[in-house]
PDB file of C-alpha atoms and ligand atoms in Angstrom:
ATOM      1  CA  UNK A 978     -10.400  32.244  16.141  1.00 41.00           C
ATOM      2  CA  UNK A 979      -6.900  33.397  16.991  1.00 41.00           C
ATOM      3  CA  UNK A 980      -3.510  31.872  16.608  1.00 37.00           C
ATOM      4  CA  UNK A 981      -2.293  29.805  13.691  1.00 39.00           C
ATOM      5  CA  UNK A 982      -3.876  26.491  12.898  1.00 38.00           C
ATOM      6  CA  UNK A 983      -1.443  23.779  11.904  1.00 38.00           C
ATOM      7  CA  UNK A 984      -3.904  21.140  10.871  1.00 39.00           C
ATOM      8  CA  UNK A 985      -4.810  20.410   7.294  1.00 37.00           C
ATOM      9  CA  UNK A 986      -2.670  19.635   4.281  1.00 38.00           C
ATOM     10  CA  UNK A 987      -0.316  22.571   4.360  1.00 38.00           C
ATOM     11  CA  UNK A 988       3.194  22.561   2.966  1.00 42.00           C
ATOM     12  CA  UNK A 989       5.327  19.911   4.543  1.00 40.00           C
ATOM     13  CA  UNK A 990       2.339  17.971   5.805  1.00 44.00           C
ATOM     14  CA  UNK A 991       2.827  14.291   5.137  1.00 44.00           C
ATOM     15  CA  UNK A 992       5.602  14.785   2.633  1.00 48.00           C
ATOM     16  CA  UNK A 993       7.821  12.011   1.301  1.00 52.00           C
ATOM     17  CA  UNK A 994      10.646  11.974   3.807  1.00 61.00           C
ATOM     18  CA  UNK A 995       9.230  11.438   7.275  1.00 63.00           C
ATOM     19  CA  UNK A 996      10.583  14.281   9.334  1.00 54.00           C
ATOM     20  CA  UNK A 997      10.223  12.297  12.533  1.00 67.00           C
ATOM     21  CA  UNK A 998      12.627   9.547  11.513  1.00 74.00           C
ATOM     22  CA  UNK A 999      14.165  10.750   8.263  1.00 86.00           C
ATOM     23  CA  UNK A1000      12.901   7.632   6.517  1.00 94.00           C
ATOM     24  CA  UNK A1001      11.271   7.647   3.102  1.00 97.00           C
ATOM     25  CA  UNK A1002       7.674   6.497   3.376  1.00 98.00           C
ATOM     26  CA  UNK A1003       6.426   3.769   1.061  1.00 98.00           C
ATOM     27  CA  UNK A1004       2.635   3.585   1.035  1.00 98.00           C
ATOM     28  CA  UNK A1005       0.771   0.414   0.160  1.00 98.00           C
ATOM     29  CA  UNK A1006      -2.883  -0.464  -0.178  1.00 98.00           C
ATOM     30  CA  UNK A1007      -4.944  -3.142   1.439  1.00 98.00           C
ATOM     31  CA  UNK A1008      -7.231  -2.860  -1.605  1.00 98.00           C
ATOM     32  CA  UNK A1009     -10.613  -4.450  -1.055  1.00 98.00           C
ATOM     33  CA  UNK A1010     -13.371  -5.358  -3.435  1.00 98.00           C
ATOM     34  CA  UNK A1011     -16.300  -7.634  -2.702  1.00 97.00           C
ATOM     35  CA  UNK A1012     -14.665  -8.880   0.485  1.00 97.00           C
ATOM     36  CA  UNK A1013     -11.384  -9.808  -1.167  1.00 98.00           C
ATOM     37  CA  UNK A1014      -7.899  -8.390  -0.759  1.00 98.00           C
ATOM     38  CA  UNK A1015      -5.651  -7.735  -3.746  1.00 98.00           C
ATOM     39  CA  UNK A1016      -2.176  -9.286  -3.770  1.00 98.00           C
ATOM     40  CA  UNK A1017       0.346  -8.347  -6.468  1.00 98.00           C
ATOM     41  CA  UNK A1018       3.403 -10.353  -7.522  1.00 98.00           C
ATOM     42  CA  UNK A1019       6.492  -8.234  -8.112  1.00 98.00           C
ATOM     43  CA  UNK A1020       8.372  -8.578 -11.387  1.00 98.00           C
ATOM     44  CA  UNK A1021      11.384  -6.502 -10.276  1.00 96.00           C
ATOM     45  CA  UNK A1022      13.974  -5.979  -8.838  1.00 96.00           C
ATOM     46  CA  UNK A1023      15.499  -9.454  -8.956  1.00 96.00           C
ATOM     47  CA  UNK A1024      15.655  -9.883  -5.176  1.00 96.00           C
ATOM     48  CA  UNK A1025      11.935  -9.143  -4.789  1.00 97.00           C
ATOM     49  CA  UNK A1026      10.636 -10.655  -8.047  1.00 98.00           C
ATOM     50  CA  UNK A1027       8.193 -13.515  -7.588  1.00 98.00           C
ATOM     51  CA  UNK A1028       7.193 -12.419  -4.081  1.00 98.00           C
ATOM     52  CA  UNK A1029       3.792 -10.897  -3.353  1.00 98.00           C
ATOM     53  CA  UNK A1030       3.034  -7.490  -1.894  1.00 98.00           C
ATOM     54  CA  UNK A1031       0.356  -4.971  -1.171  1.00 98.00           C
ATOM     55  CA  UNK A1032       0.645  -2.644  -4.185  1.00 98.00           C
ATOM     56  CA  UNK A1033       2.027   0.826  -3.622  1.00 98.00           C
ATOM     57  CA  UNK A1034       5.203   2.866  -3.848  1.00 98.00           C
ATOM     58  CA  UNK A1035       7.217   5.798  -2.605  1.00 98.00           C
ATOM     59  CA  UNK A1036       5.618   9.033  -1.489  1.00 98.00           C
ATOM     60  CA  UNK A1037       7.098  11.910  -3.492  1.00 97.00           C
ATOM     61  CA  UNK A1038       8.343  15.070  -1.792  1.00 96.00           C
ATOM     62  CA  UNK A1039       5.388  17.337  -1.028  1.00 96.00           C
ATOM     63  CA  UNK A1040       2.864  14.612  -1.746  1.00 98.00           C
ATOM     64  CA  UNK A1041       0.255  13.494   0.785  1.00 98.00           C
ATOM     65  CA  UNK A1042       0.464   9.745   1.466  1.00 98.00           C
ATOM     66  CA  UNK A1043      -3.154   9.131   0.449  1.00 98.00           C
ATOM     67  CA  UNK A1044      -2.514  10.954  -2.833  1.00 98.00           C
ATOM     68  CA  UNK A1045       0.589   8.831  -3.426  1.00 98.00           C
ATOM     69  CA  UNK A1046      -1.500   5.721  -2.861  1.00 98.00           C
ATOM     70  CA  UNK A1047      -4.133   6.779  -5.391  1.00 98.00           C
ATOM     71  CA  UNK A1048      -1.403   7.690  -7.925  1.00 98.00           C
ATOM     72  CA  UNK A1049       0.459   4.407  -7.485  1.00 98.00           C
ATOM     73  CA  UNK A1050      -2.692   2.288  -7.864  1.00 98.00           C
ATOM     74  CA  UNK A1051      -3.582   4.234 -11.009  1.00 98.00           C
ATOM     75  CA  UNK A1052      -0.086   3.819 -12.494  1.00 98.00           C
ATOM     76  CA  UNK A1053       0.557   0.227 -11.491  1.00 98.00           C
ATOM     77  CA  UNK A1054      -2.907  -1.282 -11.832  1.00 98.00           C
ATOM     78  CA  UNK A1055      -4.941   1.124 -13.950  1.00 98.00           C
ATOM     79  CA  UNK A1056      -7.688   1.525 -11.353  1.00 98.00           C
ATOM     80  CA  UNK A1057      -9.293   4.317  -9.369  1.00 98.00           C
ATOM     81  CA  UNK A1058      -9.369   3.680  -5.637  1.00 98.00           C
ATOM     82  CA  UNK A1059     -10.411   5.545  -2.537  1.00 98.00           C
ATOM     83  CA  UNK A1060      -8.150   5.413   0.530  1.00 98.00           C
ATOM     84  CA  UNK A1061      -9.846   4.593   3.803  1.00 98.00           C
ATOM     85  CA  UNK A1062      -8.366   4.066   7.255  1.00 97.00           C
ATOM     86  CA  UNK A1063      -4.672   3.801   7.981  1.00 98.00           C
ATOM     87  CA  UNK A1064      -3.686   0.376   9.230  1.00 98.00           C
ATOM     88  CA  UNK A1065      -1.849   1.102  12.486  1.00 97.00           C
ATOM     89  CA  UNK A1066       1.827   0.319  12.402  1.00 97.00           C
ATOM     90  CA  UNK A1067       4.947   0.969  10.407  1.00 97.00           C
ATOM     91  CA  UNK A1068       7.163  -1.736   8.987  1.00 98.00           C
ATOM     92  CA  UNK A1069      10.856  -1.399   8.079  1.00 96.00           C
ATOM     93  CA  UNK A1070      11.919  -2.015   4.479  1.00 96.00           C
ATOM     94  CA  UNK A1071      15.464  -1.600   3.218  1.00 94.00           C
ATOM     95  CA  UNK A1072      17.507   0.898   5.284  1.00 96.00           C
ATOM     96  CA  UNK A1073      15.983   4.385   5.136  1.00 97.00           C
ATOM     97  CA  UNK A1074      12.533   3.193   3.995  1.00 97.00           C
ATOM     98  CA  UNK A1075       9.411   2.378   5.979  1.00 98.00           C
ATOM     99  CA  UNK A1076       6.117   0.847   4.898  1.00 98.00           C
ATOM    100  CA  UNK A1077       2.751   2.310   5.895  1.00 98.00           C
ATOM    101  CA  UNK A1078      -0.547   0.802   4.825  1.00 98.00           C
ATOM    102  CA  UNK A1079      -3.989   2.227   4.164  1.00 98.00           C
ATOM    103  CA  UNK A1080      -7.151   0.340   3.440  1.00 98.00           C
ATOM    104  CA  UNK A1081      -8.573   1.272   0.047  1.00 98.00           C
ATOM    105  CA  UNK A1082     -11.758   0.561  -1.824  1.00 98.00           C
ATOM    106  CA  UNK A1083     -11.872  -0.152  -5.543  1.00 98.00           C
ATOM    107  CA  UNK A1084     -13.958   2.529  -7.238  1.00 98.00           C
ATOM    108  CA  UNK A1085     -13.554   1.664 -10.904  1.00 98.00           C
ATOM    109  CA  UNK A1086     -11.519  -0.449 -13.256  1.00 98.00           C
ATOM    110  CA  UNK A1087     -10.322  -4.012 -13.178  1.00 98.00           C
ATOM    111  CA  UNK A1088      -6.737  -4.180 -11.896  1.00 98.00           C
ATOM    112  CA  UNK A1089      -4.108  -5.204 -14.433  1.00 98.00           C
ATOM    113  CA  UNK A1090      -0.381  -5.770 -13.801  1.00 98.00           C
ATOM    114  CA  UNK A1091       0.668  -2.726 -15.869  1.00 98.00           C
ATOM    115  CA  UNK A1092       3.871  -1.859 -13.985  1.00 96.00           C
ATOM    116  CA  UNK A1093       6.104  -3.648 -11.467  1.00 95.00           C
ATOM    117  CA  UNK A1094       3.904  -6.750 -11.258  1.00 98.00           C
ATOM    118  CA  UNK A1095       3.327  -9.824 -13.401  1.00 98.00           C
ATOM    119  CA  UNK A1096       0.361 -11.391 -11.616  1.00 98.00           C
ATOM    120  CA  UNK A1097      -2.527 -10.303  -9.428  1.00 98.00           C
ATOM    121  CA  UNK A1098      -4.820 -12.292  -7.154  1.00 98.00           C
ATOM    122  CA  UNK A1099      -7.922 -11.399  -5.186  1.00 98.00           C
ATOM    123  CA  UNK A1100      -7.666 -13.300  -1.919  1.00 98.00           C
ATOM    124  CA  UNK A1101     -10.651 -14.279   0.209  1.00 98.00           C
ATOM    125  CA  UNK A1102     -10.145 -13.988   3.983  1.00 97.00           C
ATOM    126  CA  UNK A1103      -9.259 -17.682   4.232  1.00 96.00           C
ATOM    127  CA  UNK A1104      -6.704 -17.486   1.418  1.00 98.00           C
ATOM    128  CA  UNK A1105      -4.332 -14.903   2.818  1.00 98.00           C
ATOM    129  CA  UNK A1106      -1.576 -17.475   3.338  1.00 97.00           C
ATOM    130  CA  UNK A1107      -1.892 -18.759  -0.226  1.00 98.00           C
ATOM    131  CA  UNK A1108       0.768 -16.451  -1.654  1.00 98.00           C
ATOM    132  CA  UNK A1109       4.422 -15.960  -0.779  1.00 98.00           C
ATOM    133  CA  UNK A1110       4.307 -12.448   0.676  1.00 98.00           C
ATOM    134  CA  UNK A1111       7.445 -10.370   0.968  1.00 98.00           C
ATOM    135  CA  UNK A1112       8.761 -10.744   4.516  1.00 97.00           C
ATOM    136  CA  UNK A1113       8.189  -7.059   5.234  1.00 97.00           C
ATOM    137  CA  UNK A1114       4.568  -7.206   4.003  1.00 98.00           C
ATOM    138  CA  UNK A1115       3.607 -10.192   6.159  1.00 98.00           C
ATOM    139  CA  UNK A1116       2.969  -8.314   9.425  1.00 98.00           C
ATOM    140  CA  UNK A1117       1.208  -5.542   7.506  1.00 98.00           C
ATOM    141  CA  UNK A1118      -1.108  -8.053   5.813  1.00 98.00           C
ATOM    142  CA  UNK A1119      -1.808  -9.732   9.161  1.00 98.00           C
ATOM    143  CA  UNK A1120      -2.719  -6.418  10.784  1.00 98.00           C
ATOM    144  CA  UNK A1121      -4.849  -5.367   7.805  1.00 98.00           C
ATOM    145  CA  UNK A1122      -6.676  -8.710   7.873  1.00 97.00           C
ATOM    146  CA  UNK A1123      -7.331  -8.397  11.598  1.00 97.00           C
ATOM    147  CA  UNK A1124      -8.851  -4.970  11.141  1.00 96.00           C
ATOM    148  CA  UNK A1125     -10.651  -5.427   7.836  1.00 96.00           C
ATOM    149  CA  UNK A1126     -11.754  -9.052   8.044  1.00 94.00           C
ATOM    150  CA  UNK A1127     -11.710  -9.578  11.795  1.00 91.00           C
ATOM    151  CA  UNK A1128      -9.297 -12.440  11.044  1.00 69.00           C
TER     152      UNK A1128
HETATM  153  N1  LIG B1420       7.912  -2.285  -1.092  1.00 67.84           N
HETATM  154  C1  LIG B1420       7.636  -3.336  -0.211  1.00 67.84           C
HETATM  155  N2  LIG B1420       6.359  -3.705   0.034  1.00 67.84           N
HETATM  156  C2  LIG B1420       5.339  -3.053  -0.565  1.00 67.84           C
HETATM  157  C3  LIG B1420       5.583  -1.990  -1.473  1.00 67.84           C
HETATM  158  C4  LIG B1420       6.890  -1.631  -1.704  1.00 67.84           C
HETATM  159  O1  LIG B1420       8.568  -3.919   0.331  1.00 67.84           O
HETATM  160  N3  LIG B1420       4.097  -3.432  -0.292  1.00 67.84           N
HETATM  161  C5  LIG B1420       9.308  -1.873  -1.321  1.00 67.84           C
HETATM  162  C6  LIG B1420       9.878  -2.299  -2.635  1.00 67.84           C
HETATM  163  C7  LIG B1420      10.860  -1.215  -2.950  1.00 67.84           C
HETATM  164  C8  LIG B1420      10.286   0.030  -2.278  1.00 67.84           C
HETATM  165  O2  LIG B1420       9.368  -0.451  -1.298  1.00 67.84           O
HETATM  166  O3  LIG B1420      12.113  -1.507  -2.327  1.00 67.84           O
HETATM  167  C9  LIG B1420       9.636   1.000  -3.227  1.00 67.84           C
HETATM  168  O4  LIG B1420       8.614   0.351  -3.935  1.00 67.84           O
HETATM  169  P1  LIG B1420       8.396   0.597  -5.502  1.00 67.84           P
HETATM  170  O5  LIG B1420       9.636   0.043  -6.169  1.00 67.84           O
HETATM  171  O6  LIG B1420       7.160  -0.204  -5.818  1.00 67.84           O
HETATM  172  O7  LIG B1420       8.232   2.062  -5.654  1.00 67.84           O
END
């Protein structure tokens, strides 16, 4: 072949700051196991504590979003997970931050609230409204449920 291919995970591909918008990307997982979705209750900061989210965190500079997701789930929950499809959409967080969501499958471990969370719940498809999701996570959870559960 000729020319230069720009696909693949080269430098600058999928790095922390999104070069389209300048926003920092926060990745979160719609983590599934046995047909249930994991919800995590934040323990900090004060304005988010007690509300539920899809677990995740900031993509670091030079890091691929799927790698950030795997790292965050390992750090926060002590599990190994495999990212799947991206849930279409992007949801605004605080100024300068956007949320993107991937489906993920639990490979090994039993999630524990090791960091940033004080409670975890596996929600069946009919239980998705049972927790007080962060406002910004609500549309992401709805879209994930539509795609993953057909809800
Ligand atoms: N955040 C969020 N919803 C998520 C994950 C994260 O609103 N599902 C927010 C909380 C923080 C920021 O993104 O403001 C970075 O997350 P963390 O503190 O977990 O790295």
